[in-house]
Amino acid sequence: MKARIIECVPNFSEGRDKNVIKSITDAIESVKGIRLLDVDPGEATNRTVVTFVGEPEAVVEAAFRGVKRAAELIDMRNHHGAHPRMGATDVCPLIPIAGMTLEECAELSRKLAKRISDELEIPTYCYEAAAFTPERKNLAVCREGEYEALPEKMNHEGKGPDFGDRPFDEKVARTGATTVGARDFLIAVNYNLNTTSTRRANAIAFDVREKGRPMREGGKVTGKVLKDADGNTLMKPGTLKGTKAIGWYIDEYGIAQVSMNITDISTTPLHVAFDEVCRAAAARGVRVTGTEIVGLVPKRTLIEAGRYFLHKQQRSTGLPDDEIIRIAIKSMGLDELAPFKPEEKIIEYMIAPKGEGQKLTQMTCAAFAEETASESPAPGGGSISAYMGALAAALGTMVSNLSAHKAGWDERWKEFSDQADRGQELLSRLLYLVDEDTESFNRIMDALKLPKSTPEEKEARKQALEAATLYATQVPLQTMEAAVATFPLLESMARTGNPASVSDAGVGALAARSAVLGAQLNVRINAAGLSDRAEAERLIAKAAEIAETAIKSEAEVLKIVNQVLSEK
């Protein structure tokens, strides 16, 4: 199952008092499942930018607690700093990282804004994707006049907050107003150039950034800047939407760079920006030698980039994520100036659980086998069945990738790449089920440990046990469904894939059949414990149908495999 992860980057109006900052971050970290990634205080700005991530519900709760603590500790009547600000918590954006859309984050933002207003009596504006009007998508519009303008904006139609609008009072005077919103992930990236010229770097930046460059008379660099009837400078837009960029020289590296913020990675992904900067640089006789990512990136950014460059090479994209990421790193030169360590640069890797509670799929093959052989009843046949299914998917994917790269078959690379992609999907699903089968068994054990002293406790325990048993029956059924879905891939690879690997397709079919029949045994034994016999019989019957399909499919694949082998 795909993880649901969002990021929150609240800006608090305190950058000097370490105790206040620590108290706010402690409140954020008091929520289970939150990972604090960065705390960046600024003395001159008197502002601290905090970055944390986690599952949506946990992040929203942590954000609320941070806003609450900031309101308790920061008195805006005494605040002065170089950065624009409107409240103790000035802005609080939610950002989708994985398994969440921007629209979903916008909805969460609006609910958070309302809760902040209702429970903390802090006026809140909604901006960016959460804005209720087009004008308020722009943070500057919401924050116009800053804190000092709140007395005139509050209780004024068109100027007041989206939630908690009322006449300016002592509570607002203390907390100020907060702006809550949702925006896409911002990637800060520098493109290294084989030049020391800041002017050349700036010219490339102006070529590509969305704002572009001022239009000049005659189209000449030295021409007079053109203005419209209102005296505003006319601009020639650049080629990349959702980007801001400038050129500069870095003493540390002895090179010039195009420094860019990609503010809309859906419209302009990192790899698209890279290729366009390369094109613009080449047009000016300059070459991009590498790329430097500042801060963290979502995993999908590098997966999309790796797949993009593989497609350009007419190579299969049905590869493990680590290999695709490695292609992205090498294609964009992310390791030119310093080693690029995915575990330190990719958000999902940064927050992955470590140490205790290691998943079965994170073990070595030997450790997995030894754990299975131990006295513990889990992992058992269900997890082993799911793993056999994963191996079936892996073999089908391998044959697809080998076929895509076979000499003389270049025109068929996309055909095999698409099948390898499907194989990777099934592989991921079945690996998830390896651990989920053991987790379903643990749920039954937890239910059995519930108290049963009173009639109420007995009834609660009975219901919990029924729910856990049902889930423990559904999981191996899901394994059967995923494992049987590998047969079309295996049959296709046996029939049309690289003949030198036909035996691998055959082994995959054997593994897939064993996975299905093994998981069927788990469906049957777990269904026997269900009180709801109608549901139990339905699940058993569905499992029998899948098993019958698997047996026929295996026979068909092996028939093809043996025919190909007999012709060798």
XYZ file of C-alpha atoms in Angstrom:
568
model
C 0.000 0.000 0.000
C 1.244 3.463 -0.909
C 2.162 5.630 2.084
C 0.258 8.876 2.624
C 2.739 11.567 3.554
C 2.431 15.338 3.722
C 4.830 18.051 4.795
C 4.096 21.143 6.861
C 6.332 24.230 6.893
C 4.932 26.713 9.434
C 6.704 30.044 9.916
C 6.637 31.338 13.509
C 7.279 34.965 14.431
C 10.139 34.248 16.808
C 13.741 33.721 15.711
C 15.758 34.826 18.733
C 14.446 33.167 21.898
C 15.624 29.546 21.721
C 13.395 28.520 24.632
C 10.253 29.715 22.849
C 11.287 27.991 19.638
C 12.036 24.748 21.501
C 8.672 24.858 23.252
C 6.882 25.202 19.909
C 8.786 22.328 18.292
C 8.211 20.191 21.414
C 4.477 20.732 20.969
C 4.755 19.637 17.338
C 6.803 16.560 18.213
C 4.341 15.550 20.929
C 2.204 14.032 18.161
C 3.047 10.393 17.498
C 4.332 9.670 14.005
C 5.720 13.148 13.338
C 9.276 13.517 12.030
C 10.853 16.945 12.579
C 13.184 17.538 9.632
C 14.443 21.079 10.117
C 14.304 24.109 12.426
C 15.721 27.265 10.842
C 15.662 30.397 13.063
C 16.639 33.835 11.732
C 17.722 36.572 14.106
C 17.358 39.495 11.699
C 13.979 38.289 10.437
C 12.927 37.267 13.969
C 11.271 34.273 12.361
C 11.708 30.491 12.488
C 10.842 28.123 9.672
C 9.981 24.615 10.896
C 9.679 21.595 8.617
C 8.013 18.348 9.652
C 6.373 15.411 7.888
C 4.129 12.457 8.596
C 0.734 10.994 7.796
C -1.940 13.627 7.067
C -3.929 13.292 10.295
C -0.793 13.455 12.448
C 0.617 16.455 10.567
C -2.616 18.424 10.883
C -2.761 17.730 14.623
C 0.909 18.678 15.054
C 0.365 21.893 13.104
C -2.567 22.805 15.355
C -0.504 22.192 18.482
C 2.348 24.296 17.109
C -0.021 27.172 16.309
C -1.568 26.887 19.773
C 1.786 26.994 21.565
C 2.991 29.914 19.429
C -0.160 31.865 20.321
C 0.513 31.242 24.004
C 4.154 32.360 23.892
C 4.422 35.076 21.211
C 2.937 38.548 21.737
C 2.728 40.248 18.345
C 2.466 43.669 19.998
C 6.161 43.345 20.790
C 7.327 41.740 17.557
C 9.771 43.388 15.168
C 11.719 41.747 12.360
C 12.892 42.173 8.794
C 10.472 39.652 7.282
C 6.828 40.439 6.473
C 4.531 38.913 9.112
C 0.939 38.993 10.281
C 0.725 36.687 13.280
C 2.460 34.533 15.872
C 2.131 31.749 13.320
C 2.455 33.729 10.117
C 1.930 31.037 7.479
C 1.201 27.324 7.716
C 1.212 25.464 4.384
C 0.453 21.764 3.888
C 2.355 20.095 1.049
C 1.627 16.717 -0.595
C 4.611 14.367 -0.651
C 3.276 10.876 -1.375
C -0.149 9.293 -1.764
C -1.935 12.656 -1.455
C -3.116 15.219 -3.988
C -2.845 18.980 -3.722
C -6.644 19.159 -3.655
C -6.767 16.801 -0.658
C -4.207 18.960 1.154
C -6.271 22.052 0.347
C -9.321 20.491 1.990
C -7.268 19.580 5.072
C -5.935 23.153 5.173
C -9.417 24.666 5.207
C -10.474 22.356 8.039
C -7.317 23.255 9.972
C -7.925 26.973 9.404
C -11.479 26.659 10.736
C -10.311 24.689 13.771
C -7.643 27.303 14.561
C -10.324 29.969 14.418
C -12.967 28.027 16.370
C -10.786 26.625 19.154
C -8.001 29.208 19.452
C -9.939 32.321 18.338
C -7.168 33.205 15.897
C -8.367 34.809 12.643
C -7.277 32.725 9.670
C -6.894 33.382 5.968
C -6.687 30.586 3.375
C -4.153 30.953 0.559
C -2.649 29.145 -2.436
C -4.646 25.992 -3.341
C -6.881 26.410 -0.259
C -7.945 29.959 -1.180
C -11.677 30.670 -1.459
C -11.096 33.471 -3.998
C -8.571 33.755 -6.847
C -7.009 36.873 -5.330
C -6.167 35.140 -2.082
C -4.114 32.462 -3.790
C -1.346 35.050 -3.452
C 0.066 35.144 0.086
C 0.982 38.816 -0.323
C -2.703 39.678 -0.848
C -3.715 37.908 2.373
C -0.850 39.541 4.303
C -1.252 43.006 2.783
C -0.321 45.659 5.341
C 1.015 42.961 7.675
C 0.151 42.872 11.381
C -0.200 46.631 11.624
C -3.077 46.650 9.110
C -5.237 44.136 10.988
C -7.315 46.757 12.861
C -8.508 48.150 9.508
C -8.873 44.734 7.789
C -10.791 42.946 10.549
C -14.578 43.122 10.213
C -14.178 44.825 6.825
C -15.873 43.147 3.854
C -13.358 41.841 1.337
C -10.440 42.406 3.722
C -11.293 40.309 6.762
C -10.123 36.713 7.342
C -11.918 33.668 5.934
C -12.521 32.323 9.438
C -12.907 34.238 12.700
C -13.695 37.644 11.279
C -14.693 40.119 14.005
C -13.764 43.585 15.256
C -10.089 43.891 16.228
C -9.763 43.014 19.931
C -7.133 42.330 22.565
C -6.845 38.650 21.648
C -6.205 39.463 17.993
C -3.757 42.139 19.074
C -1.742 39.465 20.857
C -1.881 36.584 18.353
C -2.305 38.436 15.091
C -3.749 36.436 12.178
C -2.570 33.206 10.579
C -2.570 32.205 6.918
C -3.164 28.501 6.260
C -2.914 26.927 2.830
C -1.773 24.143 0.569
C 0.887 24.328 -2.075
C 2.908 21.933 -4.122
C 6.405 20.991 -3.068
C 8.992 23.647 -3.882
C 12.295 22.357 -5.218
C 15.360 24.558 -4.825
C 17.938 23.543 -7.428
C 21.152 24.967 -8.865
C 22.427 24.073 -12.328
C 26.213 24.055 -12.578
C 27.695 25.725 -15.661
C 31.083 25.402 -17.362
C 31.562 29.144 -17.102
C 32.518 31.730 -14.521
C 30.320 34.424 -16.095
C 27.463 35.602 -13.916
C 26.142 37.577 -16.897
C 25.886 34.415 -18.996
C 24.242 32.563 -16.111
C 21.717 35.387 -15.649
C 20.925 35.413 -19.363
C 20.136 31.677 -19.227
C 18.023 32.194 -16.096
C 16.027 34.952 -17.814
C 15.537 32.708 -20.866
C 13.806 30.014 -18.841
C 12.175 31.533 -15.748
C 8.445 32.174 -15.981
C 8.795 35.915 -15.406
C 11.294 36.139 -18.251
C 13.137 39.410 -18.992
C 12.204 43.042 -19.726
C 11.360 43.712 -23.360
C 13.699 46.224 -25.008
C 13.459 48.468 -28.003
C 14.629 46.687 -31.141
C 15.091 43.478 -29.175
C 18.624 44.570 -28.272
C 20.261 44.115 -24.880
C 21.183 47.808 -24.823
C 17.777 48.941 -26.098
C 15.398 51.055 -24.059
C 13.134 49.082 -21.714
C 9.584 49.086 -23.059
C 6.632 50.005 -20.829
C 2.861 49.843 -21.177
C 0.439 52.776 -20.973
C 0.456 52.595 -17.167
C 4.238 52.699 -16.994
C 4.671 49.003 -16.149
C 7.665 47.220 -17.660
C 6.724 44.885 -20.467
C 8.148 41.401 -19.957
C 9.027 38.643 -22.397
C 8.049 35.412 -20.584
C 10.532 32.578 -20.210
C 9.929 29.000 -21.270
C 9.312 27.318 -17.912
C 6.051 27.841 -16.039
C 6.152 27.793 -12.251
C 9.846 28.702 -11.961
C 11.911 31.554 -10.572
C 15.606 31.805 -11.439
C 18.701 33.997 -11.298
C 22.356 33.533 -12.200
C 25.223 33.805 -9.734
C 28.863 32.907 -9.151
C 29.851 30.519 -6.351
C 33.328 31.127 -4.909
C 33.342 27.735 -3.188
C 33.016 25.889 -6.486
C 34.632 28.419 -8.825
C 31.691 28.238 -11.259
C 28.549 30.118 -12.183
C 25.139 28.567 -11.590
C 21.541 29.076 -12.599
C 19.759 29.069 -9.258
C 16.112 28.071 -9.575
C 13.026 27.561 -7.435
C 10.492 25.232 -9.052
C 7.239 26.271 -7.411
C 4.946 24.004 -9.444
C 6.549 20.596 -9.926
C 3.391 19.216 -11.524
C 3.618 21.703 -14.372
C 7.412 21.774 -14.559
C 9.023 18.621 -13.149
C 12.710 18.682 -12.264
C 13.791 16.718 -15.340
C 11.906 19.052 -17.686
C 13.584 22.068 -16.096
C 16.979 20.373 -16.392
C 16.575 19.668 -20.104
C 15.348 23.193 -20.804
C 18.242 24.823 -18.927
C 20.591 22.566 -20.902
C 18.997 23.740 -24.141
C 19.115 27.436 -23.192
C 22.725 27.116 -22.035
C 23.793 25.369 -25.243
C 22.197 28.161 -27.277
C 24.591 30.560 -25.540
C 27.648 28.346 -25.917
C 27.506 27.103 -22.315
C 27.097 23.573 -20.965
C 25.300 22.330 -17.854
C 27.777 20.068 -16.071
C 25.647 18.983 -13.146
C 22.821 19.763 -10.758
C 22.745 20.600 -7.060
C 19.514 20.005 -5.122
C 19.205 22.238 -2.077
C 17.295 20.546 0.736
C 15.036 17.523 0.299
C 12.915 16.199 -2.557
C 9.955 13.816 -2.762
C 10.803 10.366 -4.081
C 8.413 10.781 -7.010
C 10.545 13.649 -8.358
C 13.526 11.360 -8.950
C 11.399 8.398 -10.051
C 9.738 10.572 -12.707
C 13.143 11.875 -13.788
C 14.703 8.421 -13.982
C 11.796 7.076 -16.019
C 12.011 10.099 -18.330
C 15.685 9.532 -19.106
C 15.169 5.785 -19.538
C 12.441 6.517 -22.071
C 14.805 8.839 -23.953
C 17.286 5.968 -24.117
C 14.494 3.580 -25.226
C 15.177 1.469 -22.160
C 12.676 -0.390 -19.998
C 11.335 1.513 -17.010
C 10.173 -1.640 -15.210
C 13.084 -1.497 -12.772
C 13.359 -1.304 -8.989
C 13.067 2.215 -7.593
C 16.716 2.297 -6.491
C 17.900 1.662 -10.047
C 15.575 4.295 -11.491
C 16.800 6.824 -8.919
C 20.413 6.000 -9.805
C 19.643 6.769 -13.462
C 18.179 10.126 -12.400
C 21.256 10.956 -10.331
C 23.657 10.181 -13.186
C 21.507 11.773 -15.908
C 21.314 15.152 -14.147
C 24.750 15.021 -12.508
C 23.342 15.297 -9.001
C 26.609 13.951 -7.607
C 28.965 16.328 -9.437
C 29.780 18.649 -6.531
C 29.218 16.212 -3.657
C 27.973 12.640 -3.186
C 24.205 12.423 -3.574
C 22.876 10.113 -0.875
C 19.215 9.208 -1.459
C 18.763 8.240 2.174
C 19.655 11.831 3.148
C 17.954 13.713 0.299
C 14.654 11.889 -0.309
C 11.914 12.692 2.201
C 10.345 9.226 2.254
C 13.737 7.650 2.999
C 14.411 10.192 5.735
C 11.264 9.240 7.633
C 11.375 5.488 7.032
C 11.308 3.500 10.316
C 14.674 2.169 11.381
C 15.812 -0.405 13.889
C 13.015 -2.041 15.858
C 10.019 -3.396 14.021
C 11.940 -4.305 10.882
C 9.686 -5.630 8.154
C 10.119 -9.124 6.767
C 10.769 -7.648 3.325
C 13.672 -5.630 4.743
C 15.448 -8.804 5.887
C 18.051 -10.733 3.954
C 16.869 -13.956 2.316
C 18.724 -15.950 4.961
C 17.272 -13.931 7.859
C 13.754 -14.310 6.465
C 14.178 -18.081 6.175
C 15.620 -18.323 9.687
C 12.792 -16.197 11.124
C 10.281 -18.502 9.447
C 12.038 -21.549 10.899
C 11.907 -20.177 14.458
C 9.374 -21.149 17.140
C 7.244 -18.084 16.363
C 4.053 -18.936 14.387
C 4.535 -15.835 12.214
C 5.699 -15.458 9.532
C 3.994 -18.568 8.267
C 2.447 -20.001 5.145
C 0.575 -16.803 4.244
C 3.702 -14.656 4.125
C 5.603 -17.389 2.299
C 2.811 -17.629 -0.276
C 2.919 -13.877 -0.849
C 6.692 -14.051 -1.228
C 6.401 -16.832 -3.805
C 3.967 -14.605 -5.679
C 6.457 -11.736 -5.494
C 9.147 -14.001 -6.969
C 6.771 -14.941 -9.799
C 6.208 -11.267 -10.570
C 9.945 -10.611 -10.326
C 10.755 -13.367 -12.848
C 8.157 -12.078 -15.312
C 9.560 -8.562 -14.906
C 13.122 -9.796 -15.423
C 12.224 -11.516 -18.705
C 10.439 -8.322 -19.814
C 13.508 -6.215 -19.106
C 15.853 -8.662 -20.822
C 13.558 -8.728 -23.848
C 13.398 -4.914 -23.982
C 17.186 -4.767 -24.173
C 17.704 -7.698 -26.552
C 19.848 -6.898 -29.584
C 17.765 -6.621 -32.737
C 14.524 -6.040 -30.807
C 14.984 -2.286 -30.344
C 11.644 -1.430 -31.971
C 9.846 -3.524 -29.331
C 11.370 -1.877 -26.246
C 8.150 -0.005 -25.311
C 6.065 -3.178 -25.557
C 8.294 -4.963 -23.058
C 8.818 -1.865 -20.899
C 5.055 -1.542 -20.361
C 4.871 -5.188 -19.285
C 7.820 -4.743 -16.943
C 6.031 -1.769 -15.380
C 3.014 -3.993 -14.720
C 5.314 -6.624 -13.237
C 6.797 -4.044 -10.861
C 3.297 -3.048 -9.711
C 2.447 -6.666 -8.890
C 5.815 -7.181 -7.232
C 5.253 -4.182 -4.948
C 1.742 -5.345 -4.097
C 2.849 -8.870 -3.209
C 5.797 -7.668 -1.137
C 3.380 -5.513 0.842
C 1.227 -8.611 1.428
C 4.227 -10.527 2.799
C 4.255 -8.232 5.821
C 0.506 -7.662 5.882
C -0.184 -11.385 6.304
C 1.965 -11.456 9.427
C 0.304 -8.253 10.630
C -3.138 -9.842 10.183
C -2.054 -12.764 12.390
C -0.823 -10.306 15.020
C -4.257 -8.658 15.042
C -5.815 -11.979 16.049
C -3.252 -12.375 18.839
C -4.016 -8.852 20.082
C -7.762 -9.583 20.091
C -7.225 -12.769 22.102
C -5.384 -10.748 24.775
C -8.340 -8.426 25.392
C -9.986 -8.646 28.843
C -13.088 -10.829 29.273
C -14.137 -10.333 32.875
C -17.489 -8.629 32.250
C -20.229 -9.271 29.691
C -19.324 -5.990 27.996
C -15.648 -6.945 27.776
C -16.554 -10.381 26.443
C -18.730 -8.854 23.724
C -16.036 -6.317 22.749
C -13.443 -9.100 22.628
C -15.746 -11.250 20.509
C -16.306 -8.459 17.985
C -12.603 -7.623 17.839
C -11.733 -11.271 17.254
C -14.331 -11.583 14.480
C -12.989 -8.455 12.746
C -9.398 -9.657 13.046
C -10.279 -13.119 11.747
C -12.136 -11.643 8.803
C -9.127 -9.513 7.918
C -6.814 -12.510 8.295
C -9.021 -14.302 5.743
C -9.159 -11.358 3.341
C -5.381 -10.831 3.206
C -4.472 -14.267 1.741
C -7.386 -13.833 -0.676
C -5.727 -10.588 -1.803
C -2.489 -12.559 -2.202
C -4.310 -15.022 -4.438
C -5.707 -12.197 -6.574
C -2.325 -10.529 -6.973
C -0.471 -13.790 -7.643
C -2.944 -15.010 -10.274
C -2.573 -11.613 -11.997
C 1.067 -12.494 -12.786
C 0.022 -15.239 -15.231
C -0.790 -12.965 -18.200
C 2.681 -11.443 -17.902
C 4.362 -14.839 -17.559
C 2.432 -16.293 -20.475
C 3.276 -13.305 -22.657
C 6.960 -13.608 -21.776
C 6.950 -17.364 -22.481
C 5.230 -16.791 -25.816
C 6.879 -13.596 -27.127
C 9.754 -12.777 -24.778
C 13.448 -13.518 -25.104
C 13.620 -17.278 -25.884
C 16.845 -17.558 -23.891
C 14.829 -16.743 -20.740
C 11.793 -18.928 -21.385
C 12.690 -21.247 -18.515
C 12.524 -18.243 -16.132
C 8.939 -17.616 -17.240
C 8.225 -21.282 -16.519
C 9.679 -21.076 -13.014
C 7.599 -17.948 -12.477
C 4.453 -19.886 -13.381
C 5.353 -22.631 -10.892
C 5.908 -20.021 -8.191
C 2.653 -18.224 -9.017
C 0.619 -21.445 -8.791
C 2.221 -22.324 -5.455
C 1.510 -18.811 -4.194
C -2.161 -19.087 -5.119
C -2.685 -22.583 -3.711
C -0.701 -21.796 -0.568
C -2.719 -18.649 0.098
C -5.918 -20.647 -0.527
C -5.042 -22.913 2.382
C -4.795 -19.814 4.599
C -8.158 -18.538 3.403
C -9.744 -21.851 4.311
C -8.160 -22.245 7.742
C -8.863 -18.633 8.764
C -12.412 -18.669 7.400
C -13.125 -21.623 9.670
C -12.864 -19.256 12.645
C -15.508 -16.813 11.361
C -18.895 -16.670 13.083
C -20.434 -15.203 9.942
C -20.680 -18.460 8.003
C -22.259 -16.889 4.923
C -19.272 -14.581 4.516
C -16.888 -17.435 5.242
C -18.418 -19.595 2.505
C -18.351 -16.675 0.064
C -14.631 -16.117 0.640
C -13.850 -19.832 0.364
C -15.803 -20.104 -2.908
C -14.025 -17.081 -4.372
C -10.676 -18.594 -3.398
C -11.609 -21.862 -5.111
C -12.367 -20.020 -8.363
C -8.997 -18.256 -8.299
C -7.203 -21.520 -7.553
C -8.855 -23.202 -10.530
C -7.769 -20.339 -12.783
C -4.195 -20.584 -11.471
C -3.958 -24.306 -12.172
C -5.160 -23.843 -15.755
C -2.900 -20.833 -16.307
C 0.161 -22.640 -15.019
C -0.514 -25.556 -17.374
C -0.820 -23.181 -20.330
C 2.441 -21.376 -19.536
C 4.341 -24.641 -19.035
C 2.953 -25.986 -22.318
C 4.424 -22.950 -24.125
C 7.702 -23.205 -22.234
C 8.143 -26.915 -23.037
C 7.326 -26.285 -26.675
C 9.993 -23.554 -26.937
C 12.526 -25.752 -25.130
C 11.841 -28.697 -27.448
C 12.651 -26.505 -30.429
C 16.076 -25.561 -29.126
